[in-house]
Amino acid sequence: MFYENVKELCNLNGISGAEEAVAQWIIDKIKNYCDYQIDNLGNILAFKKGREAPRKKIMLAAHMDEVGFIVTGYTADGNLNFAKVGGVDDRVIIGRQVLVGSDKIPGVIGTKPVHLQSAEERKTVVDSERLYVDMGCSSKEEAESLVKLGEQICFKGDFGEFGDGCWKGKAIDDRLGCAVLIDLIRRELPFDTYFAFCVQEEIGTRGSKVAAYTIAPDVAVVLEATTAADLPGVAGEQAVCRLGKGAVVGFMDNATIYPRDLYELCHKLGAERGIPVQTKTKVAGGNDAGAIHRSRSGVKTIAISAPCRYIHSPYCVVKKSDAEAVMRLCWELLQELGK
């Protein structure tokens, strides 16, 4: 069930600000197991009664949105101009299949052919502002009749298994975290717990700021995917974290210095209960913890992440065993936080 949930979630489309389809799918999965509300920004805020009340209010969070693109205009010959939504590397998008708008119109991201590029252009990455989406239209009027300005453009979903226990697909960041929350909500919990399925993380952790203000937790756990660079030509700490080495719990990133006691507790639980846990070896990136820990009078916040290669691309790659380690560590941590 966990794999199927991750697969279905990753194949849904929902860039920042257009998470409705993802939110509805999640609601259908949790509505019979908890109380929930949708706030003005689009976050799903859920509460699940446990066997007892915790000493401190606990919130678990993951974000629903994915990186992608948004329609900004039309070319005379029927292609779409677009802008990036979130941190997408220009190098990974040329020639990729995309789905445009609510009707999921197929398209391909294109640029002028290499033999028409100047020598200087061939030496550099083509800026996304000079790319376009080709939907096969023959005129600007045809494109305008199919797609409105401001509609979302997403990488085509193609989630699946491959290799030695690996999963590949778009939007693993952070639909995997959403799948973990769904699994926990459907269990019998040891303590009352709040859950936040957040919007607009990829454009500045906006949804989590609102969610944390509303719930006002004392302690929060963010479920995420984080960059793994365990690739040829990358040595030592530059690899950041590695697939197959378990859940990632770091001491610091570009948005958060994590509380030392929660950092050490996660690694202690991993060692005691046979859960592989690794540390990020480079201070980089950030996630919803950056907004949550600064909410109201402060929230003690830790992030548990799955190592993910090629993050923010059409094909992110994670390992099943690492995803399961994230789930197990979160479950064990919840037992301790309630005390």
Coordinates of C-alpha atoms in Angstrom, one line a residue:
M1 CA 0.0 0.0 0.0
F2 CA 2.8 2.5 0.8
Y3 CA 4.4 2.0 -2.6
E4 CA 1.1 2.4 -4.4
N5 CA 0.4 5.6 -2.5
V6 CA 3.8 7.0 -3.4
K7 CA 3.3 6.0 -7.0
E8 CA -0.2 7.6 -7.3
L9 CA 0.8 10.7 -5.5
C10 CA 3.9 11.3 -7.7
N11 CA 1.9 10.8 -10.9
L12 CA -0.5 13.5 -9.8
N13 CA 0.1 17.1 -11.0
G14 CA 0.4 20.0 -8.6
I15 CA 2.9 22.8 -8.8
S16 CA 3.1 25.4 -6.1
G17 CA -0.3 27.2 -5.9
A18 CA -2.1 24.5 -7.9
E19 CA -2.1 21.6 -5.4
E20 CA -5.9 20.9 -5.5
A21 CA -5.8 17.5 -7.2
V22 CA -3.1 16.3 -4.8
A23 CA -5.1 17.6 -1.8
Q24 CA -8.3 16.0 -2.9
W25 CA -6.5 12.6 -3.3
I26 CA -5.0 12.9 0.2
I27 CA -8.4 13.8 1.7
D28 CA -10.0 10.8 0.1
K29 CA -7.4 8.6 1.9
I30 CA -7.6 10.2 5.3
K31 CA -11.1 11.5 5.8
N32 CA -12.3 8.4 7.6
Y33 CA -9.4 8.3 10.0
C34 CA -9.1 11.8 11.4
D35 CA -10.6 15.3 11.6
Y36 CA -9.3 17.8 9.1
Q37 CA -9.8 21.3 7.7
I38 CA -8.4 23.2 4.7
D39 CA -7.1 26.6 5.5
N40 CA -7.3 29.7 3.3
L41 CA -3.9 29.0 1.6
G42 CA -4.9 25.4 0.8
N43 CA -3.0 23.4 3.5
I44 CA -4.7 20.3 4.8
L45 CA -4.6 20.4 8.6
A46 CA -5.5 17.1 10.3
F47 CA -5.8 15.9 13.8
K48 CA -5.7 12.3 14.9
K49 CA -6.7 11.2 18.4
G50 CA -4.2 8.8 20.0
R51 CA -4.3 6.6 23.0
E52 CA -3.3 9.5 25.3
A53 CA -2.5 13.2 25.2
P54 CA 1.2 14.1 24.8
R55 CA 3.0 16.4 27.2
K56 CA 3.8 18.7 24.2
K57 CA 1.7 19.4 21.1
I58 CA 3.2 17.5 18.1
M59 CA 2.9 18.3 14.5
L60 CA 4.1 16.2 11.5
A61 CA 4.5 18.0 8.2
A62 CA 5.1 17.3 4.5
H63 CA 4.5 19.4 1.4
M64 CA 2.2 18.6 -1.5
D65 CA 3.6 20.9 -4.2
E66 CA 6.1 20.0 -6.8
V67 CA 8.4 22.1 -9.0
G68 CA 7.3 22.8 -12.5
F69 CA 6.4 25.6 -14.9
I70 CA 3.6 28.1 -15.6
V71 CA 2.3 29.5 -18.9
T72 CA 3.3 33.1 -19.5
G73 CA 2.6 33.6 -23.2
Y74 CA 2.2 32.3 -26.7
T75 CA 4.5 32.4 -29.8
A76 CA 3.3 33.4 -33.2
D77 CA 3.6 29.7 -34.4
G78 CA 1.6 28.2 -31.5
N79 CA 4.2 27.3 -28.9
L80 CA 4.0 28.3 -25.2
N81 CA 6.3 30.6 -23.3
F82 CA 6.7 29.6 -19.6
A83 CA 8.4 30.5 -16.3
K84 CA 9.8 28.2 -13.8
V85 CA 8.0 27.5 -10.5
G86 CA 10.6 26.4 -7.9
G87 CA 14.2 25.5 -8.4
V88 CA 14.4 23.6 -11.7
D89 CA 17.8 23.2 -13.3
D90 CA 17.7 24.4 -16.9
R91 CA 20.0 21.5 -17.9
V92 CA 17.3 18.9 -17.1
I93 CA 14.3 20.2 -19.0
I94 CA 15.1 20.3 -22.8
G95 CA 13.3 17.6 -24.7
R96 CA 11.2 16.5 -21.7
Q97 CA 7.6 15.5 -22.0
V98 CA 5.2 17.7 -20.0
L99 CA 1.5 17.9 -19.4
V100 CA -0.2 21.3 -19.7
G101 CA -3.2 22.6 -17.7
S102 CA -6.1 20.9 -16.1
D103 CA -6.7 18.9 -19.4
K104 CA -3.2 17.5 -19.2
I105 CA -2.4 18.4 -22.8
P106 CA 0.8 16.6 -23.9
G107 CA 3.8 18.8 -24.8
V108 CA 7.5 18.8 -25.2
I109 CA 10.0 21.4 -24.0
G110 CA 12.0 22.5 -27.0
T111 CA 14.7 24.9 -28.3
K112 CA 16.2 25.6 -31.7
P113 CA 18.3 22.8 -33.1
V114 CA 22.0 22.5 -32.4
H115 CA 23.0 23.2 -36.0
L116 CA 21.3 26.6 -35.9
Q117 CA 23.0 27.6 -32.6
S118 CA 26.1 29.8 -32.6
A119 CA 29.4 28.4 -31.4
E120 CA 29.0 30.3 -28.2
E121 CA 25.4 29.1 -27.6
R122 CA 26.6 25.5 -27.9
K123 CA 29.1 26.0 -25.0
T124 CA 26.4 27.1 -22.5
V125 CA 23.2 25.8 -21.1
V126 CA 20.2 27.2 -22.9
D127 CA 18.4 29.6 -20.5
S128 CA 14.8 28.5 -19.8
E129 CA 13.5 31.9 -21.0
R130 CA 14.6 30.9 -24.5
L131 CA 12.8 27.5 -24.4
Y132 CA 9.2 26.8 -25.2
V133 CA 6.5 24.1 -24.9
D134 CA 5.5 22.6 -28.2
M135 CA 2.0 21.2 -28.1
G136 CA 1.8 20.5 -31.8
C137 CA -0.3 23.6 -32.5
S138 CA 0.0 25.4 -35.8
S139 CA -0.9 28.9 -34.7
K140 CA -1.1 31.2 -31.7
E141 CA -4.9 31.2 -31.9
E142 CA -5.0 27.4 -31.6
A143 CA -2.7 27.5 -28.5
E144 CA -4.8 30.2 -26.9
S145 CA -8.0 28.1 -27.4
L146 CA -6.4 25.2 -25.6
V147 CA -4.5 26.8 -22.7
K148 CA -5.0 29.9 -20.6
L149 CA -2.3 32.1 -19.2
G150 CA -1.3 31.0 -15.7
E151 CA -2.0 27.3 -16.2
Q152 CA 0.4 24.8 -14.7
I153 CA 2.9 22.7 -16.7
C154 CA 4.2 19.6 -15.1
F155 CA 6.7 16.9 -16.0
K156 CA 4.8 13.8 -17.2
G157 CA 4.4 11.3 -14.4
D158 CA 6.1 8.0 -15.0
F159 CA 6.7 6.5 -11.5
G160 CA 8.1 3.0 -11.3
E161 CA 10.6 0.5 -9.9
F162 CA 14.0 -0.2 -11.3
G163 CA 17.5 -1.6 -10.5
D164 CA 18.3 -2.8 -7.0
G165 CA 15.2 -1.7 -5.0
C166 CA 15.1 1.8 -6.5
W167 CA 12.1 4.0 -7.3
K168 CA 12.1 6.7 -10.0
G169 CA 9.6 9.4 -10.9
K170 CA 8.8 13.1 -10.6
A171 CA 7.7 14.9 -7.4
I172 CA 9.2 12.3 -5.0
D173 CA 10.0 15.6 -3.2
D174 CA 7.8 15.6 -1.3
R175 CA 4.9 13.2 -2.2
L176 CA 7.0 10.5 -0.4
G177 CA 6.6 12.5 2.8
C178 CA 2.9 12.9 2.2
A179 CA 2.6 9.1 1.8
V180 CA 4.3 8.7 5.2
L181 CA 1.8 11.0 6.8
I182 CA -1.1 9.1 5.2
D183 CA 0.3 5.8 6.5
L184 CA 0.6 7.2 10.1
I185 CA -2.9 8.8 10.1
R186 CA -4.4 5.4 9.2
R187 CA -2.7 3.7 12.1
E188 CA -3.6 3.6 15.8
L189 CA -1.4 6.3 17.3
P190 CA 0.2 6.4 20.8
F191 CA -0.4 10.1 21.2
D192 CA -2.7 12.8 19.8
T193 CA -1.0 14.2 16.8
Y194 CA -1.5 17.0 14.3
F195 CA -0.6 16.7 10.6
A196 CA 0.1 19.4 8.0
F197 CA 0.0 18.7 4.3
C198 CA 1.5 22.0 3.2
V199 CA 1.3 24.0 0.0
Q200 CA 3.9 26.2 -1.7
E201 CA 7.1 24.9 -0.1
E202 CA 9.0 25.0 -3.4
I203 CA 8.6 28.8 -3.7
G204 CA 9.5 29.8 -0.2
T205 CA 8.0 27.5 2.5
R206 CA 4.9 29.6 2.5
G207 CA 2.2 27.0 3.4
S208 CA 4.1 25.6 6.4
K209 CA 4.5 29.1 7.9
V210 CA 0.7 29.4 8.0
A211 CA 0.1 25.8 9.1
A212 CA 2.5 26.1 12.1
Y213 CA 0.9 29.4 13.1
T214 CA -2.5 27.8 13.1
I215 CA -1.6 24.6 14.9
A216 CA 0.9 26.2 17.3
P217 CA 2.9 23.0 18.0
D218 CA 5.6 22.7 20.6
V219 CA 7.6 20.3 18.5
A220 CA 7.5 19.4 14.8
V221 CA 8.8 16.7 12.5
V222 CA 9.2 17.5 8.8
L223 CA 9.2 14.5 6.4
E224 CA 11.2 15.3 3.2
A225 CA 13.4 14.2 0.4
T226 CA 16.9 15.7 0.3
T227 CA 19.7 15.9 -2.3
A228 CA 21.9 12.9 -2.6
A229 CA 25.0 13.4 -4.8
D230 CA 26.5 9.9 -4.5
L231 CA 27.5 9.9 -8.1
P232 CA 30.6 9.3 -10.2
G233 CA 33.2 12.1 -9.8
V234 CA 31.7 13.2 -6.4
A235 CA 33.9 12.4 -3.4
G236 CA 33.6 12.5 0.4
E237 CA 31.4 15.1 2.0
Q238 CA 30.3 16.6 -1.3
A239 CA 28.1 13.5 -1.8
V240 CA 25.9 15.1 1.0
C241 CA 24.1 11.7 1.7
R242 CA 23.9 8.3 0.0
L243 CA 21.2 6.0 -1.3
G244 CA 20.9 2.8 0.7
K245 CA 22.4 4.3 3.9
G246 CA 19.0 5.1 5.5
A247 CA 17.0 8.1 6.6
V248 CA 18.8 11.4 6.6
V249 CA 18.9 13.5 9.8
G250 CA 21.2 16.5 9.6
F251 CA 22.4 19.1 12.2
M252 CA 22.1 22.1 9.9
D253 CA 21.0 23.3 6.5
N254 CA 20.7 26.7 4.9
A255 CA 17.4 27.4 6.7
T256 CA 17.6 25.7 10.0
I257 CA 20.0 24.8 12.8
Y258 CA 18.3 21.7 14.2
P259 CA 18.1 21.2 18.0
R260 CA 20.9 19.0 19.1
D261 CA 18.8 16.9 21.4
L262 CA 16.4 16.0 18.6
Y263 CA 19.3 15.3 16.2
E264 CA 20.9 13.0 18.7
L265 CA 17.7 11.3 19.7
C266 CA 17.0 10.4 16.0
H267 CA 20.5 8.8 15.7
K268 CA 20.1 7.1 19.0
L269 CA 16.8 5.6 18.1
G270 CA 18.2 4.4 14.8
A271 CA 21.1 2.7 16.5
E272 CA 19.0 1.1 19.2
R273 CA 16.1 -0.1 17.0
G274 CA 18.0 -1.2 13.9
I275 CA 17.0 1.7 11.6
P276 CA 19.7 3.0 9.3
V277 CA 20.2 6.7 9.9
Q278 CA 22.8 9.0 8.2
T279 CA 23.9 12.6 8.6
K280 CA 24.1 15.2 5.8
T281 CA 27.8 15.8 5.2
K282 CA 27.2 19.3 3.7
V283 CA 25.3 22.3 4.9
A284 CA 23.0 22.9 2.0
G285 CA 19.4 23.2 1.0
G286 CA 16.4 23.9 3.2
N287 CA 12.8 22.8 3.8
D288 CA 9.6 23.6 5.7
A289 CA 11.5 23.3 9.0
G290 CA 13.0 26.8 8.1
A291 CA 9.5 28.4 8.4
I292 CA 8.1 26.1 11.1
H293 CA 10.8 26.6 13.7
R294 CA 10.4 30.4 13.7
S295 CA 6.6 30.3 14.1
R296 CA 5.1 32.1 17.1
S297 CA 7.4 31.8 20.1
G298 CA 9.5 29.1 18.3
V299 CA 9.0 25.4 17.6
K300 CA 11.5 22.7 18.2
T301 CA 11.8 21.1 14.7
I302 CA 13.7 18.2 13.2
A303 CA 13.6 17.0 9.6
I304 CA 13.8 13.3 8.5
S305 CA 14.5 12.9 4.8
A306 CA 15.0 10.3 2.2
P307 CA 18.2 10.6 0.1
C308 CA 17.2 11.5 -3.4
R309 CA 19.3 11.7 -6.6
Y310 CA 18.4 14.2 -9.4
I311 CA 15.9 16.1 -7.1
H312 CA 13.6 18.6 -8.9
S313 CA 14.0 16.7 -12.2
P314 CA 11.6 14.6 -14.3
Y315 CA 13.1 11.5 -12.7
C316 CA 14.1 11.7 -9.1
V317 CA 15.6 8.4 -7.7
V318 CA 15.2 7.0 -4.2
K319 CA 15.7 3.6 -2.6
K320 CA 12.8 1.7 -1.1
S321 CA 14.8 0.8 1.9
D322 CA 15.5 4.4 2.7
A323 CA 11.9 5.4 2.3
E324 CA 11.0 2.6 4.8
A325 CA 13.7 3.9 7.2
V326 CA 12.1 7.3 7.1
M327 CA 8.7 5.8 8.0
R328 CA 10.2 3.6 10.8
L329 CA 12.2 6.4 12.3
C330 CA 9.3 8.8 12.3
W331 CA 7.1 6.2 14.0
E332 CA 9.8 5.6 16.7
L333 CA 10.4 9.3 17.2
L334 CA 6.7 9.9 17.7
Q335 CA 6.7 7.5 20.7
E336 CA 9.4 9.5 22.3
L337 CA 8.1 13.0 21.6
G338 CA 4.8 12.2 23.3
K339 CA 6.7 11.5 26.5

